[in-house]
Coordinates of C-alpha atoms in Angstrom, one line a residue:
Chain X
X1 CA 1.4 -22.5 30.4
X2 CA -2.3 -22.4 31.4
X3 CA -2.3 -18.8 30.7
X4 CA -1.4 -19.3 26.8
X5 CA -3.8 -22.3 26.9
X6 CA -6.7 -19.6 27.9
X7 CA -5.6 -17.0 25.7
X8 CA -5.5 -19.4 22.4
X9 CA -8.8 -20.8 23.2
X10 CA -10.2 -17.4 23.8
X11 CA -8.7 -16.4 20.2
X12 CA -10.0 -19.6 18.6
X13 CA -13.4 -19.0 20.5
X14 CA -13.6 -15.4 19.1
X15 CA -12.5 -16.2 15.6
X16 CA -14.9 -18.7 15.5
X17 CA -17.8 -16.3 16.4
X18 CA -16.8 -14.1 14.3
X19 CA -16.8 -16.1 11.1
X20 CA -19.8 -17.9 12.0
X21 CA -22.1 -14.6 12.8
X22 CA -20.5 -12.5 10.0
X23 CA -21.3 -15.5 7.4
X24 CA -24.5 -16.2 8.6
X25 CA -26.3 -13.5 8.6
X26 CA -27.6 -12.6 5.3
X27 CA -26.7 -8.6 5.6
X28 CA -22.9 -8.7 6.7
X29 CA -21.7 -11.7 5.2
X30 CA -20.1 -12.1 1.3
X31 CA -23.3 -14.2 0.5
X32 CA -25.5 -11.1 0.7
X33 CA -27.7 -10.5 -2.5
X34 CA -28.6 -7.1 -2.3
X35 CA -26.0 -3.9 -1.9
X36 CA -27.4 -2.2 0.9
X37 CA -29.7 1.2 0.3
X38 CA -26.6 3.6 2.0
X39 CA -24.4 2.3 -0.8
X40 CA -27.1 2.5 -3.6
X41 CA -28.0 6.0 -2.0
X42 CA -24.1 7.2 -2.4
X43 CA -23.8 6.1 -6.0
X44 CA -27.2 7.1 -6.9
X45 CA -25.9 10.9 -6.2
X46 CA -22.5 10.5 -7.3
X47 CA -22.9 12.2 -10.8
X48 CA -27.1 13.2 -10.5
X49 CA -28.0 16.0 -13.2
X50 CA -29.3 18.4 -10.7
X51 CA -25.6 19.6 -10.0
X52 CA -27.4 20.7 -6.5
X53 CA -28.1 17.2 -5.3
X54 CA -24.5 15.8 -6.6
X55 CA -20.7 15.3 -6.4
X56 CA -19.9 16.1 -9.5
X57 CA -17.8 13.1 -9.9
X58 CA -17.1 9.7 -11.6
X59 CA -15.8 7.8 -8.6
X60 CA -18.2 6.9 -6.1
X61 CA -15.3 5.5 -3.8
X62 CA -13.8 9.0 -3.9
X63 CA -17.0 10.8 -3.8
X64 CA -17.8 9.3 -0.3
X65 CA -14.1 9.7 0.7
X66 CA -13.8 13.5 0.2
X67 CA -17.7 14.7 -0.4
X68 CA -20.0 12.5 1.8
X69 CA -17.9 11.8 4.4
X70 CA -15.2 15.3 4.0
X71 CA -14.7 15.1 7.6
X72 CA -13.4 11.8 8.2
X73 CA -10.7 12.2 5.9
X74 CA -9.4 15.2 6.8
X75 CA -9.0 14.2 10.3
X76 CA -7.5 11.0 8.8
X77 CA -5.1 13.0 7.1
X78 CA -4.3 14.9 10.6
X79 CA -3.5 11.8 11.9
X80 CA -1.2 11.2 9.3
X81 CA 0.6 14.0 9.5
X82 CA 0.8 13.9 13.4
X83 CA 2.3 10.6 13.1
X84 CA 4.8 12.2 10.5
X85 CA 5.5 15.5 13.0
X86 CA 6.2 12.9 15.6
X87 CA 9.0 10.7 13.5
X88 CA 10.2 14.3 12.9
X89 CA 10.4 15.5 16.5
X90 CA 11.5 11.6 17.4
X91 CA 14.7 11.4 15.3
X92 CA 15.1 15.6 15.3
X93 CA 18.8 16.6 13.6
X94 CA 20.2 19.9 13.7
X95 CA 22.7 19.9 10.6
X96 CA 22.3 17.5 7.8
X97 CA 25.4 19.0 6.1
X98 CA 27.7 16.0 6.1
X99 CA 29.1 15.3 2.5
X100 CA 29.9 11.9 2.1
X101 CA 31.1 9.8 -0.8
X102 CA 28.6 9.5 -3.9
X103 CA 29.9 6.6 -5.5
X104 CA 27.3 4.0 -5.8
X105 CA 28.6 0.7 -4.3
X106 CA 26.2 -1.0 -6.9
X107 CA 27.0 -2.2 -10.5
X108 CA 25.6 -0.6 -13.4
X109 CA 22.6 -2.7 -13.7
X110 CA 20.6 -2.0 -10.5
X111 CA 21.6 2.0 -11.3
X112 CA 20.4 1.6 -15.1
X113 CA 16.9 0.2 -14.2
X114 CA 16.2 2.6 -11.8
X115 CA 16.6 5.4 -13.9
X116 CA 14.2 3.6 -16.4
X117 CA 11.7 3.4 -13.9
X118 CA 11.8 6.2 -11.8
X119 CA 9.9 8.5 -15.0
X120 CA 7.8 5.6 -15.2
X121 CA 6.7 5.4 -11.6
X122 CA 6.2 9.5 -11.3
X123 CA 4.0 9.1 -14.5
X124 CA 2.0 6.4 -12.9
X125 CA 1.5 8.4 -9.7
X126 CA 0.3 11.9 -11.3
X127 CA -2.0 9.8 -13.3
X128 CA -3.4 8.1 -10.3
X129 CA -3.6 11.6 -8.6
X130 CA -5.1 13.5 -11.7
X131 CA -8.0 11.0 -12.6
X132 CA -8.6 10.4 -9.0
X133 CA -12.3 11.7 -9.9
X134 CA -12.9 9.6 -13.3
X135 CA -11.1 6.4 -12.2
X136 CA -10.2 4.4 -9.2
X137 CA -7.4 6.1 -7.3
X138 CA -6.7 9.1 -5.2
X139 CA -4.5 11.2 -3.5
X140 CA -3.7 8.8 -0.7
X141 CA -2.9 6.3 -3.0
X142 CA -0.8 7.8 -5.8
X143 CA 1.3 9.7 -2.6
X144 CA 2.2 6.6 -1.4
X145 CA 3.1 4.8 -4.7
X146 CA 5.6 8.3 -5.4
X147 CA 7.0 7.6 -2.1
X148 CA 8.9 4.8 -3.8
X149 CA 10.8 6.7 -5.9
X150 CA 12.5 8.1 -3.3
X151 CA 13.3 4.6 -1.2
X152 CA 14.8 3.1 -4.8
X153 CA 17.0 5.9 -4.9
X154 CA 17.8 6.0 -1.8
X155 CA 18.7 2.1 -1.3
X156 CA 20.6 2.4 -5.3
X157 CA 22.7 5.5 -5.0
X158 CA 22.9 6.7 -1.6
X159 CA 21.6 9.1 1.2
X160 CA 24.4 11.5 0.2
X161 CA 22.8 11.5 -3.7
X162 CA 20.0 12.0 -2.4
X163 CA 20.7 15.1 0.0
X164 CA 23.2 16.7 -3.4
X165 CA 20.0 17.1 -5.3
X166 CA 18.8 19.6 -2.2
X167 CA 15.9 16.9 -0.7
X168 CA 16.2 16.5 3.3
X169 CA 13.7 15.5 5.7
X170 CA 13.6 19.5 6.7
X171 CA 12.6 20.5 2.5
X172 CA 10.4 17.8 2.6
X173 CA 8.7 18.5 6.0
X174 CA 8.0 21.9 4.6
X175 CA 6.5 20.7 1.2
X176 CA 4.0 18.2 3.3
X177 CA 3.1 21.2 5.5
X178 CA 1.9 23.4 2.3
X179 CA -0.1 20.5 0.8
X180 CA -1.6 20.6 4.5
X181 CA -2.3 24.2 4.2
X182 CA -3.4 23.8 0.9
X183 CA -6.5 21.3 1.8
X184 CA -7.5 23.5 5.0
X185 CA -7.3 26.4 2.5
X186 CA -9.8 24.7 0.1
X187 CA -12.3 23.6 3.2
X188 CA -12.7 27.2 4.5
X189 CA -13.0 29.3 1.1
X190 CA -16.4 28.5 0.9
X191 CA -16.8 29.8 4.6
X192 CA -15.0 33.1 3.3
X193 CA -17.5 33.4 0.4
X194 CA -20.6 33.1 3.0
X195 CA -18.4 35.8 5.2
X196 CA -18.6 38.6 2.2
X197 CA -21.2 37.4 -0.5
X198 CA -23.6 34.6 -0.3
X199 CA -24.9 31.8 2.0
X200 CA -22.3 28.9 1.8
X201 CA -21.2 25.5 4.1
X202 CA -17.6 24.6 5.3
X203 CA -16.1 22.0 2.9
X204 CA -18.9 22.4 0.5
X205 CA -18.1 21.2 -2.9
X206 CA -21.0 21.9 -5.5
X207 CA -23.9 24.7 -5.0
X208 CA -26.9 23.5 -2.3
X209 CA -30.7 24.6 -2.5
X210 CA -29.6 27.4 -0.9
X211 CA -26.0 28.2 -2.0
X212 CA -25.0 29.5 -5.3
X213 CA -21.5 28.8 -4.0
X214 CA -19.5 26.0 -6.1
X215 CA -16.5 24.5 -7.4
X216 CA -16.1 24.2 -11.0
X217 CA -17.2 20.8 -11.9
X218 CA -15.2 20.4 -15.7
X219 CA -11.4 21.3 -16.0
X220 CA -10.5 22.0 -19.9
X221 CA -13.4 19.3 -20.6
X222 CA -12.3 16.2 -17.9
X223 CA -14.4 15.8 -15.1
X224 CA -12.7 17.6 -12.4
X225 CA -14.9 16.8 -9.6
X226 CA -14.9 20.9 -7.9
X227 CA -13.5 20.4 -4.9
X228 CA -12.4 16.8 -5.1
X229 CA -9.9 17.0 -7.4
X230 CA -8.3 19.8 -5.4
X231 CA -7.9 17.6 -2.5
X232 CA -6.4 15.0 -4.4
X233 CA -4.3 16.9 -5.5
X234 CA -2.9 18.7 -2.5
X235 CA -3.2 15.1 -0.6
X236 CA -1.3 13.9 -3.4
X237 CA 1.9 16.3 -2.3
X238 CA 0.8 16.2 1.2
X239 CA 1.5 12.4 1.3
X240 CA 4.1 12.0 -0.5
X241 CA 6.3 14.5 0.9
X242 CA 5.0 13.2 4.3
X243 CA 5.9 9.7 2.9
X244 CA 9.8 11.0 1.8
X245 CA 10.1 12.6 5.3
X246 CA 9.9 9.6 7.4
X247 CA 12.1 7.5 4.5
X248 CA 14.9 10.4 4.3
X249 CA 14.8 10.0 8.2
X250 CA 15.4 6.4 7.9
X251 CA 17.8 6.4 5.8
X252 CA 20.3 9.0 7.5
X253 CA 23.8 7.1 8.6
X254 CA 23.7 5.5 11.7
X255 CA 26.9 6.5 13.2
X256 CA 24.9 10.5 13.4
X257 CA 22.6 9.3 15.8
X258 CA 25.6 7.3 17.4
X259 CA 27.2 10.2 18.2
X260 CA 24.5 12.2 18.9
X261 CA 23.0 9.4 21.5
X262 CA 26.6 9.6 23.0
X263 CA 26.4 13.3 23.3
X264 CA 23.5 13.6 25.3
X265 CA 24.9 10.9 28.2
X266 CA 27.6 12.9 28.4
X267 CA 25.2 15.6 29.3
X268 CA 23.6 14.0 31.7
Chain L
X1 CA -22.2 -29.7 -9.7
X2 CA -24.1 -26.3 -10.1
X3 CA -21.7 -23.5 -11.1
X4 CA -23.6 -20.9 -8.4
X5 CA -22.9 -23.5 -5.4
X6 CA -19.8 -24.2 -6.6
X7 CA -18.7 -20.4 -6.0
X8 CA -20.4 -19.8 -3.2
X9 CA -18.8 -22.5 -1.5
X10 CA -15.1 -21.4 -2.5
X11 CA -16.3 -17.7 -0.9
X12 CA -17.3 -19.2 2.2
X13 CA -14.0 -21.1 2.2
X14 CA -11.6 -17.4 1.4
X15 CA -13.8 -16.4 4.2
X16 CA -13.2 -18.5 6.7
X17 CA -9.5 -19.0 5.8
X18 CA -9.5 -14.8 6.5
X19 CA -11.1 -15.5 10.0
X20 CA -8.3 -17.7 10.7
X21 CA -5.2 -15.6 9.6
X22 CA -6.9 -13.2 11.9
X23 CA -6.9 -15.7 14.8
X24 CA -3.0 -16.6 13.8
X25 CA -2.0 -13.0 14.0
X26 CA -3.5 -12.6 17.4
X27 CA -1.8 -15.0 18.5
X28 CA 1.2 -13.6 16.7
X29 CA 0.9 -10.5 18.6
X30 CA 0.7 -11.6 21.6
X31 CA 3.5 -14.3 21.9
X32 CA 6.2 -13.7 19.8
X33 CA 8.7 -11.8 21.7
X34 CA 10.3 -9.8 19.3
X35 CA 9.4 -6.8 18.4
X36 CA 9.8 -7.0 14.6
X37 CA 7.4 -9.9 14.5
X38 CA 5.3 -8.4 16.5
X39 CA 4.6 -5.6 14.0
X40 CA 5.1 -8.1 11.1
X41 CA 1.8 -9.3 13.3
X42 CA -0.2 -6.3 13.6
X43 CA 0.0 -5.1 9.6
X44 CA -1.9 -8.7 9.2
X45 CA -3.9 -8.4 11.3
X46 CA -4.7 -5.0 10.0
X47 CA -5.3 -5.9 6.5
X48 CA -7.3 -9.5 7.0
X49 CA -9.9 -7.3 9.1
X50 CA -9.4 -4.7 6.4
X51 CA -10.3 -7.2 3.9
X52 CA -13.4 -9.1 6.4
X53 CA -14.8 -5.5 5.7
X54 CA -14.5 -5.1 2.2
X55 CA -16.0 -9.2 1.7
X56 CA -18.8 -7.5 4.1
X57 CA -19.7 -5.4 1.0
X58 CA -18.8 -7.8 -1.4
X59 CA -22.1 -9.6 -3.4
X60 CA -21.7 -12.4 -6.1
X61 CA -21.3 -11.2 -9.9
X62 CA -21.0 -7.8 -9.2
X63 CA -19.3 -5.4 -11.0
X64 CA -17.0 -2.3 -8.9
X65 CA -18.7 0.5 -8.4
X66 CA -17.6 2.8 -11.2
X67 CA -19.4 5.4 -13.6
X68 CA -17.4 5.8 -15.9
X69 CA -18.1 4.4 -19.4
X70 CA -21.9 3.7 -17.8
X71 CA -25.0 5.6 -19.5
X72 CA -27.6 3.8 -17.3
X73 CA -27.2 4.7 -13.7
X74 CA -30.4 1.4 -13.1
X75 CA -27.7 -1.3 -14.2
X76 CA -25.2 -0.1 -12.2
X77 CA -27.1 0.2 -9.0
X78 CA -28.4 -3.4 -9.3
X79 CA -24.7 -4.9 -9.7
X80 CA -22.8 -2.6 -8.4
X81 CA -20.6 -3.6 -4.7
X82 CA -21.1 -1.6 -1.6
X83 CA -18.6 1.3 -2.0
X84 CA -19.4 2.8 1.8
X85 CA -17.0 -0.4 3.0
X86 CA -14.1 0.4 0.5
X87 CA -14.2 4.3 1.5
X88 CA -14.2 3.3 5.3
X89 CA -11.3 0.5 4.6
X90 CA -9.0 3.5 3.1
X91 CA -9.6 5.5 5.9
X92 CA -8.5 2.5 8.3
X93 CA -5.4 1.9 6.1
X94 CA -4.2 5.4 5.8
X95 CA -4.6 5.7 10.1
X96 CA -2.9 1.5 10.0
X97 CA 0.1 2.5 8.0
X98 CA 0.6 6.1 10.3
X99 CA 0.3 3.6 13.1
X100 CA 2.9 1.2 11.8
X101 CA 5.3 3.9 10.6
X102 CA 5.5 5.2 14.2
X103 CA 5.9 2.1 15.7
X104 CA 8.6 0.9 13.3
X105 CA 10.5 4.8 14.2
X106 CA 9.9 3.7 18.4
X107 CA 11.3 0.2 17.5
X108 CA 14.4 1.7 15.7
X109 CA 15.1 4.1 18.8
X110 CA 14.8 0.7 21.3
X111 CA 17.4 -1.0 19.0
X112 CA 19.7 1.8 19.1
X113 CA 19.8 2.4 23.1
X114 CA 19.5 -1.5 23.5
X115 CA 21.1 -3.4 20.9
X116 CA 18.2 -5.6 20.5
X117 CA 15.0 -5.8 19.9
X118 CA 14.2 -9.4 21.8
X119 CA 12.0 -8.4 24.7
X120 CA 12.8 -11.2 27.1
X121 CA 17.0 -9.5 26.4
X122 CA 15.6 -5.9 27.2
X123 CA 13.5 -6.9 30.4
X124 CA 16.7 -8.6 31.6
X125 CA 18.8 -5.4 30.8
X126 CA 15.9 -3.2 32.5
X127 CA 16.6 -5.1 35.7
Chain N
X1 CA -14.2 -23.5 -31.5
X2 CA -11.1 -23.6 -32.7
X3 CA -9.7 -20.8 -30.0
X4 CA -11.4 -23.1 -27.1
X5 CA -8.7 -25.6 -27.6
X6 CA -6.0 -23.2 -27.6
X7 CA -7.5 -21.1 -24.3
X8 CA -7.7 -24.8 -22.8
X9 CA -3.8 -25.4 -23.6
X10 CA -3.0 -22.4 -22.3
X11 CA -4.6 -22.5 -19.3
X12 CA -2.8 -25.6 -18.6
X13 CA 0.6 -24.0 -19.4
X14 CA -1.1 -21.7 -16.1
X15 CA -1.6 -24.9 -14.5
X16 CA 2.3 -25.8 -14.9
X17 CA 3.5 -22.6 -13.7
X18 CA 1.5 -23.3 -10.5
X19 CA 3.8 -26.5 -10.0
X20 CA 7.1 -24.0 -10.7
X21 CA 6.0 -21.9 -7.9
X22 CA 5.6 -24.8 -5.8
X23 CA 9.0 -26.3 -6.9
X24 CA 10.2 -22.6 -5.9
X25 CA 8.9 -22.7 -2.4
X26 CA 10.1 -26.4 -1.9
X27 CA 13.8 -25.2 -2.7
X28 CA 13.2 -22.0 -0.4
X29 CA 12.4 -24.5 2.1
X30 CA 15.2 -27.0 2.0
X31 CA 18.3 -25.4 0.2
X32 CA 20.6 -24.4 2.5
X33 CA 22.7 -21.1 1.2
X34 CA 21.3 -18.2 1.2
X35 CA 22.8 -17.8 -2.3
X36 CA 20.9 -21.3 -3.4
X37 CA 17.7 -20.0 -1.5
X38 CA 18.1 -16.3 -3.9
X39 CA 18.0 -19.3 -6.7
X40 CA 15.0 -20.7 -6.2
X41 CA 13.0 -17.4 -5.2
X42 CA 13.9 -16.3 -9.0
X43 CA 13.0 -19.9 -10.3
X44 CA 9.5 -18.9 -9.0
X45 CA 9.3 -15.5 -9.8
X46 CA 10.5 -16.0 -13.4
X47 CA 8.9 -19.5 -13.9
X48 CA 6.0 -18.6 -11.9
X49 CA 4.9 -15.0 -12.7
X50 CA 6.3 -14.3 -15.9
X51 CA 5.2 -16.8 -18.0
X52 CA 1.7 -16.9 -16.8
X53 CA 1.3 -13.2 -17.3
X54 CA 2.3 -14.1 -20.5
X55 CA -0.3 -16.8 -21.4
X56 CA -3.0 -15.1 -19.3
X57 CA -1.9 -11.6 -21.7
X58 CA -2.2 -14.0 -24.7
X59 CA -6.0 -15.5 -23.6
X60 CA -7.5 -12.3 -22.8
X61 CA -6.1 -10.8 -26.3
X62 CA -8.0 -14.6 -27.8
X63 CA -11.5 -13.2 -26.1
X64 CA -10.9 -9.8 -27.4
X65 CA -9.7 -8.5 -23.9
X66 CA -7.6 -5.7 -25.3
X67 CA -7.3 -3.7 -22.6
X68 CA -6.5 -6.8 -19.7
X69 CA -3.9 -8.3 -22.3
X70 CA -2.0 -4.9 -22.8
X71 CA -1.9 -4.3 -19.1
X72 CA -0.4 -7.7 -18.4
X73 CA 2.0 -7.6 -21.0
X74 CA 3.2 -4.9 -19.4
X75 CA 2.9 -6.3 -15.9
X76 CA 5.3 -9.1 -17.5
X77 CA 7.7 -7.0 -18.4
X78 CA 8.1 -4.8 -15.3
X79 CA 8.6 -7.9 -13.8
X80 CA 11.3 -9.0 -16.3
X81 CA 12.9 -6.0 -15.8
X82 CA 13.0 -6.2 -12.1
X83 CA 13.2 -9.5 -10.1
X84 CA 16.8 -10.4 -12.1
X85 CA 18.0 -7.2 -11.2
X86 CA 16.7 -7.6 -7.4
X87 CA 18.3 -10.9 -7.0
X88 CA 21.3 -9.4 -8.4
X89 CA 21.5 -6.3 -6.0
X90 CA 21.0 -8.6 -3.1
X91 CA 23.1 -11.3 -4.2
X92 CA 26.1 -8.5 -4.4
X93 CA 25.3 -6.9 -1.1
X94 CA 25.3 -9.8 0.4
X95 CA 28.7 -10.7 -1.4
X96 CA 30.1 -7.5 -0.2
X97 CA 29.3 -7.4 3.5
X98 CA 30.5 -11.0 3.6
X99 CA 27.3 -12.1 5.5
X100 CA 26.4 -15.8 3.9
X101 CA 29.2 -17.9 2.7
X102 CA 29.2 -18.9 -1.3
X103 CA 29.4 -22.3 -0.8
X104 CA 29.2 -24.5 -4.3
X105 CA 31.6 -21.9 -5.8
X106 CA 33.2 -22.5 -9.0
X107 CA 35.0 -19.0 -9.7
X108 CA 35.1 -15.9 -8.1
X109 CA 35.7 -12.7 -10.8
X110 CA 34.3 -9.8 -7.7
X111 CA 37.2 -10.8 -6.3
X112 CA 39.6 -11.3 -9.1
X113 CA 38.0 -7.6 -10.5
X114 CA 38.7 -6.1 -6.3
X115 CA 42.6 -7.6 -6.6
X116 CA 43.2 -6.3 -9.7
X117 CA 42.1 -3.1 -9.2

């Protein structure tokens, strides 16, 4: 009993603190008048006109999150993934070749609104992921809203529908993987080009003072961003598929890893 | 009373309502002893200090930090929000939710070799 | 000034979808089916999210808002689309792994379509 007393007056304590220093002081707090000068700094050389000195995007948000700041995104991607190669090693399955009954146990309502809005929801996504370097959005973001699609039809038709039209955590592993691939691919061409023809930087996305080296800023007249939009792109698959590998895993029949728990006692 | 007062005081109010859901989820995460609520606990208390950090970039009448559809890069810069906060806050959900979907797998594999997620139930059977 | 009065009746109509959602949450609270509960959740979503995306679509297309209305008229939609078809799904899972008891029941036709089939 004294314990908890110490612990909830050490939590009211540190909330208190917290709210009082982070509200009073003019620079942290939501009362602030000025942006800061990092912040104007980043938007200032979001889209300059010297293509040298900028991102060639739209989105300052995604600019810092795959320009500015490259590395800390693609080790937060890592982590993603790890996380996703652990569930996979975790809840490992040898044969997924089961067959069971297809038959929805749900009436035709749940079944004919799903089918309306799973078009709706991809469109949504690739949208997200596409103009991730005119609008707000991103790879991360769009991946995650496609990830969805595949828990709706999981939970209205079944795991069994779901493994018919050839998707299992294995597939899906393998498509995440390539995204993965795809991004380191995209970090280490300009390293390639400084290997055969010019000087160039590792994830370098439009030419420097010194680099003639760049991604194509314009796509067929939209603002692609060079490099930017190729990484929302590939993190678009990357995360989704990552996403539907740890749902498809989820959603495999219980009674599998019954037996498969009971197995391995019996080994022991 | 003045309109500028008037909104400043309803931020400081969201603001200090957000300190104390993070308080309540601490507390959360420390005392409930199941496991679900626990992690219920730890996505709130994820997302309110998510949240603190995007208010920390937050100013009054300020518009989000976009280009599009602007031709003068002076207005935007003296309304626009911090966007290093927002950038950093998608990096901390994108690590929160790996997090979270890891502990949700571990929690599933207790409930399958324990038949329950209660602590107080598995440090019994432990014993 | 004509509109001012209108966007002042509406945003009273906002006001009154407020009170739904509370009536929602009060009948959350105290019902005590899960069936009833499943009632009042969809009293609040319908009462309380559909109508003021509504009203809120119709101000913002008042104050030349084009963009905000068309976005929350569809908003309003995906959400007539989907919370009567959620409370349905649950409401028949439920049903059909005989968890919560149906209690006020007047007639039962899952059962009378399962014995005739």
């Amino acid at each position: 009993m004294n314990k908890k007393l110490i612990v909830i007056t050490s939590i009211v304590v540190f909330s208190f603190i917290l709210a009082v220093y982070t509200n009073l002081t003019e620079s942290l707090g939501p009362l602030g008048l000025d942006t800061r000068f990092l912040g104007k700094l980043y938007v200032y050389f979001t889209n300059h006109e010297d293509l040298r000195l900028s991102t060639a995007s739209l989105e300052p948000v995604t600019a810092i999150v795959w320009d500015f700041r490259g590395l800390d995104t693609l080790y937060e991607t890592t982590v993603f993934a790890m996380a996703i190669i652990a569930i996979y090693s975790l809840f490992r399955i040898d044969s997924l070749e089961e067959k069971g009954s297809l038959n929805s146990s749900f009436t035709i309502i749940p079944r004919l609104v799903t089918k309306i809005l799973l078009p709706i929801n991809i469109a949504i996504a690739s949208t997200i992921a596409f103009h991730g370097s005119i609008s707000p959005g991103g790879g991360f973001q769009a991946g995650s809203i496609l990830a969805v699609v595949g828990v709706l039809f999981v939970v209205i038709f079944s795991y069994y529908a779901l493994n018919a039209k050839s998707i299992n955590p294995h597939r899906t592993l393998l498509f995440m993987s390539l995204g993965l691939i795809a991004i380191v691919v995209v970090t280490l061409i300009p390293l390639a080009f400084d290997v055969f023809f010019d000087n160039a930087y590792l994830i370098q996305n439009q030419p420097k003072l010194d680099s003639a080296f760049g991604y194509p800023k314009r796509v067929g007249g939209l603002v692609f961003g060079g490099s930017i939009g190729l990484f929302n792109i590939f993190e678009f698959i990357a995360v989704s598929f990552g996403f539907l590998t740890a749902f498809a895993l989820l959603s495999i029949p219980e009674h599998v890893f019954k037996e498969k728990l009971r197995g391995e006692e019996s080994l022991e | 009373m003045n309109n500028e007062l008037l909104d400043n005081v309803l931020l400081t109010y969201v603001f200090y309502v957000l300190v104390a859901t993070i308080g309540i989820s601490l507390y959360g995460v420390i005392f409930k002893p199941h496991l679900t609520k626990k992690i219920i606990s730890i996505t709130i208390f994820s997302d309110s200090i998510n949240l603190l950090a995007i208010f920390i970039g937050y100013k009054l009448y300020s518009i989000p930090p976009e280009l599009k559809g602007m031709s003068n890069i002076n207005e935007v810069l003296n309304r626009t929000v911090d966007p290093l906060p927002q950038a950093l806050v998608l990096t901390a959900i994108v690590i929160g939710l790996a997090v979270t979907l890891f502990l949700i797998f571990i929690s599933l594999q207790l409930f399958r070799l324990h038949g329950t997620l209660d602590l107080r139930k598995i440090k019994e059977l432990r014993e | 000034m004509n509109s001012e009065y209108v966007v002042f009746i509406l945003s009273l109509l906002v006001i009154l979808t407020a009170i739904i959602n509370l009536i929602g949450v009060l009948g959350f609270y105290r019902f005590k089916n899960f069936y009833l509960r499943l009632h009042a959740a969809t009293v609040s979503t319908i009462g309380g999210a559909f109508y003021p995306l509504l009203v809120l679509s119709i101000i913002a297309f008042i104050e030349k808002e084009h963009y905000i209305g068309v976005s929350l008229l569809l908003s309003a939609f995906l959400i007539l689309l989907l919370s009567p078809t959620g409370t349905h799904a649950l409401a028949r899972a439920t049903y059909r792994k005989r968890i919560a008891i149906p209690e006020p029941l007047i007639g039962d036709k899952i059962k009378e379509e399962e014995a005739s089939s």
